[in-house]
């Protein structure tokens, strides 16, 4: 009787336990919260100088990009 071998998942495929997935989702939400705190969607405060506002906007952009990357990875993990 021939042995059945299990095929290995592709190299770019990762299985996540549910708690790890939910932890990453919470991390993404935290990143979005940080970005919103750094550069809120509301009008800028009058006491914030232009260069400081520019730095905050750039930093918030980094956090949003990071959150988008985590979100893309979570979407890929969920669809597999």
Backbone as JSON Lines, residues from 0, in Angstrom:
{"i":0,"aa":"X","n":[0.83,-1.16,0.0],"ca":[0.0,0.0,0.0],"c":[0.89,1.25,0.0]}
{"i":1,"aa":"X","n":[0.74,2.13,-0.99],"ca":[1.61,3.31,-1.06],"c":[1.28,4.32,0.04]}
{"i":2,"aa":"X","n":[2.34,4.96,0.48],"ca":[2.17,5.99,1.51],"c":[1.68,7.29,0.88]}
{"i":3,"aa":"X","n":[0.79,7.93,1.57],"ca":[0.35,9.24,1.11],"c":[1.19,10.31,1.79]}
{"i":4,"aa":"X","n":[1.71,11.21,1.01],"ca":[2.48,12.3,1.58],"c":[1.63,13.56,1.53]}
{"i":5,"aa":"X","n":[1.76,14.33,2.57],"ca":[1.02,15.59,2.59],"c":[1.85,16.63,1.86]}
{"i":6,"aa":"X","n":[1.19,17.4,1.04],"ca":[1.91,18.44,0.31],"c":[2.16,19.62,1.24]}
{"i":7,"aa":"X","n":[3.32,20.2,1.1],"ca":[3.68,21.36,1.91],"c":[3.01,22.59,1.33]}
{"i":8,"aa":"X","n":[2.61,23.52,2.2],"ca":[2.01,24.75,1.68],"c":[3.06,25.55,0.91]}
{"i":9,"aa":"X","n":[2.63,26.4,-0.01],"ca":[3.58,27.22,-0.75],"c":[4.44,28.06,0.2]}
{"i":10,"aa":"X","n":[5.6,28.47,-0.26],"ca":[6.54,29.2,0.59],"c":[5.96,30.52,1.08]}
{"i":11,"aa":"X","n":[5.06,31.13,0.33],"ca":[4.5,32.42,0.75],"c":[3.18,32.26,1.5]}
{"i":12,"aa":"X","n":[2.87,31.07,1.95],"ca":[1.63,30.76,2.64],"c":[1.92,30.57,4.13]}
{"i":13,"aa":"X","n":[1.16,31.24,4.98],"ca":[1.36,31.13,6.42],"c":[0.02,30.87,7.08]}
{"i":14,"aa":"X","n":[-0.03,29.88,7.93],"ca":[-1.23,29.63,8.72],"c":[-1.1,30.38,10.04]}
{"i":15,"aa":"X","n":[-2.14,31.11,10.4],"ca":[-2.13,31.85,11.65],"c":[-3.18,31.28,12.59]}
{"i":16,"aa":"X","n":[-2.81,31.09,13.84],"ca":[-3.84,30.74,14.82],"c":[-4.81,31.92,14.94]}
{"i":17,"aa":"X","n":[-6.03,31.65,15.32],"ca":[-7.05,32.7,15.4],"c":[-6.64,33.81,16.35]}
{"i":18,"aa":"X","n":[-6.02,33.47,17.48],"ca":[-5.62,34.53,18.42],"c":[-4.52,35.42,17.84]}
{"i":19,"aa":"X","n":[-3.64,34.87,17.03],"ca":[-2.6,35.68,16.38],"c":[-3.24,36.61,15.35]}
{"i":20,"aa":"X","n":[-4.2,36.09,14.62],"ca":[-4.91,36.92,13.63],"c":[-5.61,38.09,14.32]}
{"i":21,"aa":"X","n":[-6.32,37.8,15.4],"ca":[-7.03,38.85,16.12],"c":[-6.05,39.83,16.77]}
{"i":22,"aa":"X","n":[-4.9,39.34,17.2],"ca":[-3.87,40.22,17.75],"c":[-3.35,41.17,16.7]}
{"i":23,"aa":"X","n":[-3.13,40.68,15.48],"ca":[-2.68,41.54,14.4],"c":[-3.75,42.55,14.0]}
{"i":24,"aa":"X","n":[-5.0,42.13,14.04],"ca":[-6.1,43.05,13.74],"c":[-6.13,44.17,14.77]}
{"i":25,"aa":"X","n":[-5.94,43.85,16.04],"ca":[-5.91,44.86,17.1],"c":[-4.72,45.79,16.91]}
{"i":26,"aa":"X","n":[-3.59,45.23,16.5],"ca":[-2.39,46.03,16.24],"c":[-2.64,47.02,15.11]}
{"i":27,"aa":"X","n":[-3.31,46.57,14.06],"ca":[-3.65,47.45,12.94],"c":[-4.55,48.59,13.42]}
{"i":28,"aa":"X","n":[-5.55,48.25,14.22],"ca":[-6.45,49.28,14.75],"c":[-5.68,50.29,15.6]}
{"i":29,"aa":"X","n":[-4.7,49.81,16.35],"ca":[-3.87,50.69,17.16],"c":[-3.05,51.63,16.28]}
{"i":30,"aa":"X","n":[-2.5,51.1,15.19],"ca":[-1.73,51.94,14.27],"c":[-2.6,53.05,13.67]}
{"i":31,"aa":"X","n":[-3.82,52.7,13.3],"ca":[-4.74,53.7,12.76],"c":[-5.05,54.75,13.83]}
{"i":32,"aa":"X","n":[-5.25,54.31,15.05],"ca":[-5.51,55.25,16.15],"c":[-4.35,56.19,16.38]}
{"i":33,"aa":"X","n":[-3.13,55.67,16.31],"ca":[-1.94,56.52,16.46],"c":[-1.88,57.54,15.34]}
{"i":34,"aa":"X","n":[-2.1,57.09,14.12],"ca":[-2.06,58.01,12.97],"c":[-3.12,59.09,13.11]}
{"i":35,"aa":"X","n":[-4.3,58.73,13.56],"ca":[-5.37,59.71,13.75],"c":[-5.04,60.69,14.87]}
{"i":36,"aa":"X","n":[-4.34,60.22,15.9],"ca":[-3.94,61.11,16.99],"c":[-2.86,62.08,16.54]}
{"i":37,"aa":"X","n":[-1.91,61.58,15.76],"ca":[-0.82,62.43,15.28],"c":[-1.33,63.48,14.31]}
{"i":38,"aa":"X","n":[-2.19,63.09,13.41],"ca":[-2.72,63.99,12.38],"c":[-4.21,63.76,12.23]}
{"i":39,"aa":"X","n":[-5.02,64.36,13.1],"ca":[-6.45,64.12,13.03],"c":[-7.05,64.65,11.73]}
{"i":40,"aa":"X","n":[-8.16,64.07,11.36],"ca":[-8.82,64.47,10.11],"c":[-9.42,65.86,10.22]}
{"i":41,"aa":"X","n":[-9.59,66.34,11.45],"ca":[-10.14,67.68,11.63],"c":[-9.12,68.73,11.25]}
{"i":42,"aa":"X","n":[-9.56,69.96,11.18],"ca":[-8.67,71.07,10.82],"c":[-7.52,71.15,11.83]}
{"i":43,"aa":"X","n":[-6.34,71.53,11.34],"ca":[-5.18,71.61,12.24],"c":[-5.38,72.7,13.3]}
{"i":44,"aa":"X","n":[-4.81,72.45,14.42],"ca":[-4.88,73.39,15.53],"c":[-4.1,74.66,15.18]}
{"i":45,"aa":"X","n":[-4.61,75.84,15.55],"ca":[-3.92,77.08,15.18],"c":[-2.55,77.23,15.85]}
{"i":46,"aa":"X","n":[-2.34,76.58,16.99],"ca":[-1.05,76.72,17.66],"c":[0.04,75.83,17.05]}
{"i":47,"aa":"X","n":[-0.31,74.96,16.14],"ca":[0.69,74.08,15.5],"c":[1.31,74.82,14.33]}
{"i":48,"aa":"X","n":[2.63,74.95,14.38],"ca":[3.34,75.64,13.3],"c":[3.39,74.78,12.05]}
{"i":49,"aa":"X","n":[3.58,75.4,10.92],"ca":[3.58,74.71,9.62],"c":[4.61,73.57,9.57]}
{"i":50,"aa":"X","n":[5.9,73.8,9.92],"ca":[6.86,72.67,9.86],"c":[6.47,71.52,10.78]}
{"i":51,"aa":"X","n":[5.96,71.84,11.96],"ca":[5.55,70.79,12.89],"c":[4.37,70.0,12.32]}
{"i":52,"aa":"X","n":[3.44,70.7,11.69],"ca":[2.29,70.05,11.07],"c":[2.75,69.13,9.95]}
{"i":53,"aa":"X","n":[3.72,69.57,9.18],"ca":[4.25,68.76,8.09],"c":[4.9,67.48,8.62]}
{"i":54,"aa":"X","n":[5.66,67.6,9.7],"ca":[6.3,66.41,10.3],"c":[5.24,65.45,10.84]}
{"i":55,"aa":"X","n":[4.22,66.0,11.47],"ca":[3.15,65.15,12.0],"c":[2.42,64.43,10.86]}
{"i":56,"aa":"X","n":[2.16,65.15,9.81],"ca":[1.46,64.54,8.67],"c":[2.32,63.4,8.09]}
{"i":57,"aa":"X","n":[3.63,63.61,7.96],"ca":[4.52,62.57,7.43],"c":[4.55,61.36,8.35]}
{"i":58,"aa":"X","n":[4.62,61.6,9.66],"ca":[4.65,60.49,10.61],"c":[3.33,59.72,10.59]}
{"i":59,"aa":"X","n":[2.23,60.45,10.53],"ca":[0.92,59.79,10.44],"c":[0.82,58.96,9.17]}
{"i":60,"aa":"X","n":[1.39,59.47,8.09],"ca":[1.38,58.73,6.82],"c":[2.13,57.4,6.96]}
{"i":61,"aa":"X","n":[3.24,57.42,7.67],"ca":[4.01,56.18,7.9],"c":[3.16,55.17,8.67]}
{"i":62,"aa":"X","n":[2.47,55.61,9.72],"ca":[1.64,54.7,10.49],"c":[0.48,54.16,9.65]}
{"i":63,"aa":"X","n":[-0.09,55.0,8.79],"ca":[-1.18,54.53,7.93],"c":[-0.68,53.5,6.91]}
{"i":64,"aa":"X","n":[0.51,53.75,6.35],"ca":[1.09,52.78,5.42],"c":[1.35,51.45,6.12]}
{"i":65,"aa":"X","n":[1.87,51.52,7.33],"ca":[2.14,50.31,8.11],"c":[0.83,49.57,8.38]}
{"i":66,"aa":"X","n":[-0.2,50.31,8.76],"ca":[-1.51,49.69,9.01],"c":[-2.07,49.06,7.74]}
{"i":67,"aa":"X","n":[-1.89,49.72,6.6],"ca":[-2.35,49.16,5.32],"c":[-1.63,47.87,5.0]}
{"i":68,"aa":"X","n":[-0.33,47.82,5.3],"ca":[0.44,46.6,5.06],"c":[-0.06,45.46,5.93]}
{"i":69,"aa":"X","n":[-0.31,45.74,7.21],"ca":[-0.84,44.71,8.12],"c":[-2.21,44.26,7.63]}
{"i":70,"aa":"X","n":[-3.05,45.22,7.21],"ca":[-4.39,44.89,6.73],"c":[-4.33,43.99,5.49]}
{"i":71,"aa":"X","n":[-3.43,44.29,4.56],"ca":[-3.27,43.46,3.37],"c":[-2.85,42.04,3.72]}
{"i":72,"aa":"X","n":[-1.95,41.92,4.67],"ca":[-1.5,40.59,5.1],"c":[-2.63,39.83,5.8]}
{"i":73,"aa":"X","n":[-3.43,40.55,6.58],"ca":[-4.56,39.9,7.25],"c":[-5.6,39.45,6.23]}
{"i":74,"aa":"X","n":[-5.85,40.27,5.24],"ca":[-6.82,39.89,4.2],"c":[-6.34,38.65,3.45]}
{"i":75,"aa":"X","n":[-5.05,38.58,3.17],"ca":[-4.48,37.42,2.48],"c":[-4.61,36.18,3.36]}
{"i":76,"aa":"X","n":[-4.32,36.32,4.65],"ca":[-4.41,35.19,5.57],"c":[-5.86,34.69,5.68]}
{"i":77,"aa":"X","n":[-6.8,35.62,5.68],"ca":[-8.21,35.24,5.82],"c":[-8.72,34.55,4.56]}
{"i":78,"aa":"X","n":[-8.22,34.95,3.4],"ca":[-8.73,34.36,2.15],"c":[-8.15,32.98,1.87]}
{"i":79,"aa":"X","n":[-7.09,32.61,2.55],"ca":[-6.48,31.29,2.31],"c":[-7.09,30.21,3.12]}
